[in-house]
Amino acid sequence: YRVNEDIKIEELVTIYIEPGTTILIAENAEVTCYGDFNAIGTENEPISILPIEPKSYFKSIYFLNCEANINYVNIEDGLINSKYSNLSIKNTNITINNRPMQIGEKRPSIIWGWYGNINLNNLVLNGNGKGEGINISYSNAKIENSQFYNTPDAIELINVDQGFIINNIVMNSPDDAIDLNDCSNVKIKSNYLINNYDKGISIGTDWANEFISKNPQFNGKSSNIEVYNNYILGNNIGLAVKDSSIVNSKNNIISYNTIGVKLYKKHENYQLGGTLHSQLDQIYNN
């Protein structure tokens, strides 16, 4: 199927894409979906969503107030956006080679979610070193059994209450591997965070981002964050906790980073930096 221009899937319409289907989308074209969307391939017959032209890209598939299920799909050089929707992506590969991921000061995310439920399982994401990986705000977020390579801020949660980041691999991010801003009740467990340029795990908030700091729900810190059983190796900073944020950590291996653990005050309005309750962590050779 060829999508030569922007198309809109109306409310009360349900789309089914069958195994083995290939969808080709024109450069800068966007599929906007107000109805329910089901792209369900199989392991032997995955669905492919690709640019029409080689070495090109498409804008995005944008879900608005709908149910979206993506399973066994290969996506190249296009983004996934979700707003007020329940989004499930499983057994899917997303590769960014040619899509512009730095537009002025803006860094688009390969997967962006705003409100709703976001469930990502067995995702393989290969970036081109620019933009961001997953950026989820005000949603219930579960990210598990997935792999992220060469993607800045591979997993970023903003104002998320109830989140799970479990059993993922993040390697060679040009920025942070996992970045939490103004979050609460998030569990970060059994991840491998290796050779990332800045932080393996960064927990705090972002005063410089008006989107975060001027929202009425802004708490000014992250709290009740659990960091358990992770391997945090070869990063600039293994674990950073900032600006009155509170973290409980246990059974992590934090080694071969430039700095193992850094607790500090980033914004001048705070009287207290980060607080870490560490139990049975192995912090050595940093």
Short mmCIF file of C-alpha atoms in Angstrom, two decimals, residues 9-248:
data_model
loop_
_atom_site.label_atom_id
_atom_site.label_comp_id
_atom_site.label_asym_id
_atom_site.label_seq_id
_atom_site.Cartn_x
_atom_site.Cartn_y
_atom_site.Cartn_z
CA ILE A 9 -8.35 7.59 9.89
CA GLU A 10 -11.68 8.81 11.27
CA GLU A 11 -13.25 8.08 14.63
CA LEU A 12 -15.27 4.86 14.93
CA VAL A 13 -13.14 3.30 12.17
CA THR A 14 -10.98 0.27 12.99
CA ILE A 15 -7.98 -0.48 10.80
CA TYR A 16 -6.56 -4.01 10.50
CA ILE A 17 -3.22 -4.53 8.75
CA GLU A 18 -2.58 -8.16 7.92
CA PRO A 19 0.69 -10.13 8.32
CA GLY A 20 3.17 -9.67 5.49
CA THR A 21 1.80 -6.29 4.41
CA THR A 22 4.18 -3.53 3.29
CA ILE A 23 3.12 0.10 3.69
CA LEU A 24 5.15 2.76 1.85
CA ILE A 25 4.76 6.36 3.06
CA ALA A 26 5.89 9.46 1.17
CA GLU A 27 8.45 11.90 2.55
CA ASN A 28 6.94 14.19 5.21
CA ALA A 29 3.56 12.41 4.94
CA GLU A 30 1.70 11.63 8.17
CA VAL A 31 -0.96 9.08 9.04
CA THR A 32 -3.26 10.57 11.70
CA CYS A 33 -5.41 8.00 13.45
CA TYR A 34 -8.55 8.86 15.46
CA GLY A 35 -9.96 5.33 15.08
CA ASP A 36 -8.52 2.09 16.40
CA PHE A 37 -5.37 0.76 14.72
CA ASN A 38 -4.19 -2.85 14.62
CA ALA A 39 -0.97 -3.75 12.80
CA ILE A 40 -0.55 -7.39 13.83
CA GLY A 41 2.10 -9.34 11.97
CA THR A 42 3.69 -12.64 12.90
CA GLU A 43 7.27 -13.71 13.52
CA ASN A 44 7.42 -15.30 10.05
CA GLU A 45 5.34 -12.62 8.30
CA PRO A 46 6.09 -9.24 9.88
CA ILE A 47 4.51 -6.02 8.64
CA SER A 48 6.84 -3.40 7.13
CA ILE A 49 6.26 0.38 7.29
CA LEU A 50 8.86 2.15 5.15
CA PRO A 51 9.52 5.35 3.18
CA ILE A 52 8.48 5.16 -0.47
CA GLU A 53 11.87 6.37 -1.70
CA PRO A 54 15.15 4.70 -0.70
CA LYS A 55 17.29 6.76 1.69
CA SER A 56 14.26 8.92 2.51
CA TYR A 57 11.85 9.10 5.45
CA PHE A 58 8.25 9.77 6.47
CA LYS A 59 6.92 12.12 9.13
CA SER A 60 5.00 9.92 11.57
CA ILE A 61 2.04 7.79 12.48
CA TYR A 62 0.04 9.83 15.01
CA PHE A 63 -2.52 8.22 17.33
CA LEU A 64 -5.10 10.54 18.90
CA ASN A 65 -7.56 9.31 21.52
CA CYS A 66 -7.62 5.76 20.22
CA GLU A 67 -6.43 2.19 20.80
CA ALA A 68 -3.28 1.21 18.90
CA ASN A 69 -1.72 -2.26 18.77
CA ILE A 70 1.54 -2.85 16.89
CA ASN A 71 3.04 -6.34 16.94
CA TYR A 72 5.75 -7.89 14.75
CA VAL A 73 6.33 -4.75 12.67
CA ASN A 74 9.49 -3.34 11.09
CA ILE A 75 9.53 0.46 10.86
CA GLU A 76 12.20 2.51 9.11
CA ASP A 77 12.80 6.27 9.22
CA GLY A 78 9.47 7.33 10.69
CA LEU A 79 8.17 8.29 14.14
CA ILE A 80 5.35 7.07 16.37
CA ASN A 81 3.32 9.70 18.28
CA SER A 82 0.54 8.96 20.76
CA LYS A 83 -1.74 11.45 22.55
CA TYR A 84 -4.55 10.46 24.93
CA SER A 85 -4.27 6.93 23.50
CA ASN A 86 -3.51 3.43 24.71
CA LEU A 87 -0.44 2.33 22.75
CA SER A 88 1.01 -1.18 22.75
CA ILE A 89 4.13 -1.97 20.71
CA LYS A 90 5.56 -5.50 20.87
CA ASN A 91 8.15 -7.51 18.92
CA THR A 92 8.97 -4.52 16.75
CA ASN A 93 12.14 -3.08 15.19
CA ILE A 94 12.47 0.66 14.57
CA THR A 95 15.51 1.95 12.69
CA ILE A 96 16.36 5.61 12.05
CA ASN A 97 18.98 6.28 9.41
CA ASN A 98 17.83 9.16 7.21
CA ARG A 99 15.03 10.97 9.05
CA PRO A 100 16.07 14.44 10.35
CA MET A 101 16.19 14.19 14.16
CA GLN A 102 17.60 17.63 14.97
CA ILE A 103 15.38 20.50 13.77
CA GLY A 104 16.81 23.75 15.16
CA GLU A 105 16.84 23.23 18.93
CA LYS A 106 14.09 20.62 18.76
CA ARG A 107 14.93 16.96 19.18
CA PRO A 108 11.99 14.81 18.10
CA SER A 109 11.48 11.46 19.78
CA ILE A 110 11.22 8.19 17.91
CA ILE A 111 8.30 7.22 20.17
CA TRP A 112 6.45 10.06 21.93
CA GLY A 113 3.55 9.51 24.32
CA TRP A 114 1.31 12.03 26.12
CA TYR A 115 -1.28 10.66 28.58
CA GLY A 116 -2.87 7.22 28.16
CA ASN A 117 -1.18 3.87 28.72
CA ILE A 118 2.11 3.13 26.93
CA ASN A 119 3.31 -0.50 26.88
CA LEU A 120 6.50 -1.37 25.02
CA ASN A 121 7.78 -4.95 25.04
CA ASN A 122 10.56 -6.58 23.02
CA LEU A 123 11.33 -3.46 21.03
CA VAL A 124 14.65 -3.00 19.20
CA LEU A 125 15.41 0.65 18.51
CA ASN A 126 18.45 1.71 16.47
CA GLY A 127 18.97 5.47 16.31
CA ASN A 128 21.22 7.69 14.24
CA GLY A 129 22.76 9.47 17.24
CA LYS A 130 20.35 12.44 17.21
CA GLY A 131 16.91 13.31 18.56
CA GLU A 132 15.61 11.18 21.43
CA GLY A 133 14.43 7.62 21.83
CA ILE A 134 11.29 7.21 23.94
CA ASN A 135 9.71 10.29 25.54
CA ILE A 136 6.62 9.65 27.68
CA SER A 137 4.70 12.26 29.69
CA TYR A 138 1.71 12.00 32.09
CA SER A 139 1.18 8.35 31.13
CA ASN A 140 1.31 4.98 32.78
CA ALA A 141 4.48 3.60 31.21
CA LYS A 142 5.87 0.07 30.97
CA ILE A 143 9.06 -0.50 28.99
CA GLU A 144 10.50 -3.98 29.18
CA ASN A 145 12.66 -6.57 27.40
CA SER A 146 13.82 -3.99 24.85
CA GLN A 147 17.10 -2.83 23.30
CA PHE A 148 18.26 0.70 22.46
CA TYR A 149 21.38 1.59 20.51
CA ASN A 150 22.91 4.96 19.56
CA THR A 151 19.87 6.91 20.77
CA PRO A 152 20.14 10.06 22.96
CA ASP A 153 17.98 9.93 26.12
CA ALA A 154 16.94 6.44 25.09
CA ILE A 155 14.22 6.18 27.78
CA GLU A 156 12.88 9.47 29.16
CA LEU A 157 9.87 9.75 31.46
CA ILE A 158 8.38 13.15 32.39
CA ASN A 159 5.70 13.61 35.07
CA VAL A 160 5.00 9.87 35.04
CA ASP A 161 3.30 8.35 38.07
CA GLN A 162 3.47 4.53 37.94
CA GLY A 163 6.20 3.41 35.57
CA PHE A 164 8.23 0.25 34.97
CA ILE A 165 11.58 0.08 33.14
CA ILE A 166 12.58 -3.56 33.36
CA ASN A 167 15.08 -5.88 31.65
CA ASN A 168 16.26 -3.51 28.90
CA ILE A 169 19.64 -2.93 27.26
CA VAL A 170 20.81 0.62 26.48
CA MET A 171 24.20 0.99 24.82
CA ASN A 172 26.15 3.87 23.24
CA SER A 173 23.60 6.61 23.85
CA PRO A 174 25.11 10.02 22.98
CA ASP A 175 23.29 11.35 26.08
CA ASP A 176 21.60 9.54 28.99
CA ALA A 177 20.36 5.97 28.96
CA ILE A 178 17.43 6.49 31.38
CA ASP A 179 16.26 10.00 32.29
CA LEU A 180 13.46 10.67 34.81
CA ASN A 181 12.09 14.18 35.30
CA ASP A 182 9.50 14.96 37.99
CA CYS A 183 8.39 11.32 38.24
CA SER A 184 7.04 9.21 41.08
CA ASN A 185 6.54 5.51 41.77
CA VAL A 186 8.86 4.26 39.03
CA LYS A 187 10.72 0.93 39.19
CA ILE A 188 14.00 0.59 37.26
CA LYS A 189 15.08 -3.05 37.48
CA SER A 190 17.40 -5.55 35.80
CA ASN A 191 18.63 -3.26 33.04
CA TYR A 192 22.04 -3.24 31.33
CA LEU A 193 23.20 0.37 30.80
CA ILE A 194 26.56 0.28 29.08
CA ASN A 195 28.93 2.84 27.52
CA ASN A 196 26.53 5.78 27.41
CA TYR A 197 28.07 9.22 26.89
CA ASP A 198 26.47 10.96 29.88
CA LYS A 199 24.48 9.20 32.62
CA GLY A 200 23.38 5.62 32.97
CA ILE A 201 20.42 6.76 35.12
CA SER A 202 19.52 10.42 35.71
CA ILE A 203 16.79 11.21 38.26
CA GLY A 204 15.57 14.72 39.02
CA THR A 205 13.64 17.36 37.13
CA ASP A 206 14.28 19.95 34.44
CA TRP A 207 13.69 23.55 35.48
CA ALA A 208 14.97 24.84 32.13
CA ASN A 209 12.12 23.07 30.33
CA GLU A 210 9.01 25.27 30.67
CA PHE A 211 6.89 22.36 29.49
CA ILE A 212 7.83 20.64 32.77
CA SER A 213 8.37 23.43 35.28
CA LYS A 214 5.30 25.57 34.48
CA ASN A 215 2.81 22.74 34.50
CA PRO A 216 0.37 22.85 37.47
CA GLN A 217 1.30 19.25 38.30
CA PHE A 218 4.99 20.12 38.69
CA ASN A 219 6.45 18.64 41.89
CA GLY A 220 10.00 19.86 41.50
CA LYS A 221 11.53 16.46 42.24
CA SER A 222 11.26 12.73 41.61
CA SER A 223 10.23 10.50 44.51
CA ASN A 224 9.72 6.84 45.36
CA ILE A 225 12.08 5.69 42.62
CA GLU A 226 13.39 2.12 42.96
CA VAL A 227 16.65 1.17 41.21
CA TYR A 228 17.31 -2.56 41.69
CA ASN A 229 19.54 -5.24 40.12
CA ASN A 230 20.94 -3.10 37.30
CA TYR A 231 24.34 -3.32 35.60
CA ILE A 232 25.56 0.27 35.09
CA LEU A 233 28.93 0.12 33.36
CA GLY A 234 31.20 2.40 31.35
CA ASN A 235 29.12 5.59 31.46
CA ASN A 236 30.26 9.11 32.34
CA ILE A 237 28.12 9.04 35.52
CA GLY A 238 26.57 5.77 36.60
CA LEU A 239 23.70 7.05 38.77
CA ALA A 240 22.83 10.74 39.24
CA VAL A 241 20.22 11.99 41.74
CA LYS A 242 19.42 15.72 41.74
CA ASP A 243 17.43 18.47 43.42
CA SER A 244 15.63 16.89 46.38
CA SER A 245 14.82 13.70 44.47
CA ILE A 246 14.78 10.47 46.49
CA VAL A 247 15.98 7.08 45.25
CA ASN A 248 16.14 3.63 46.84
#
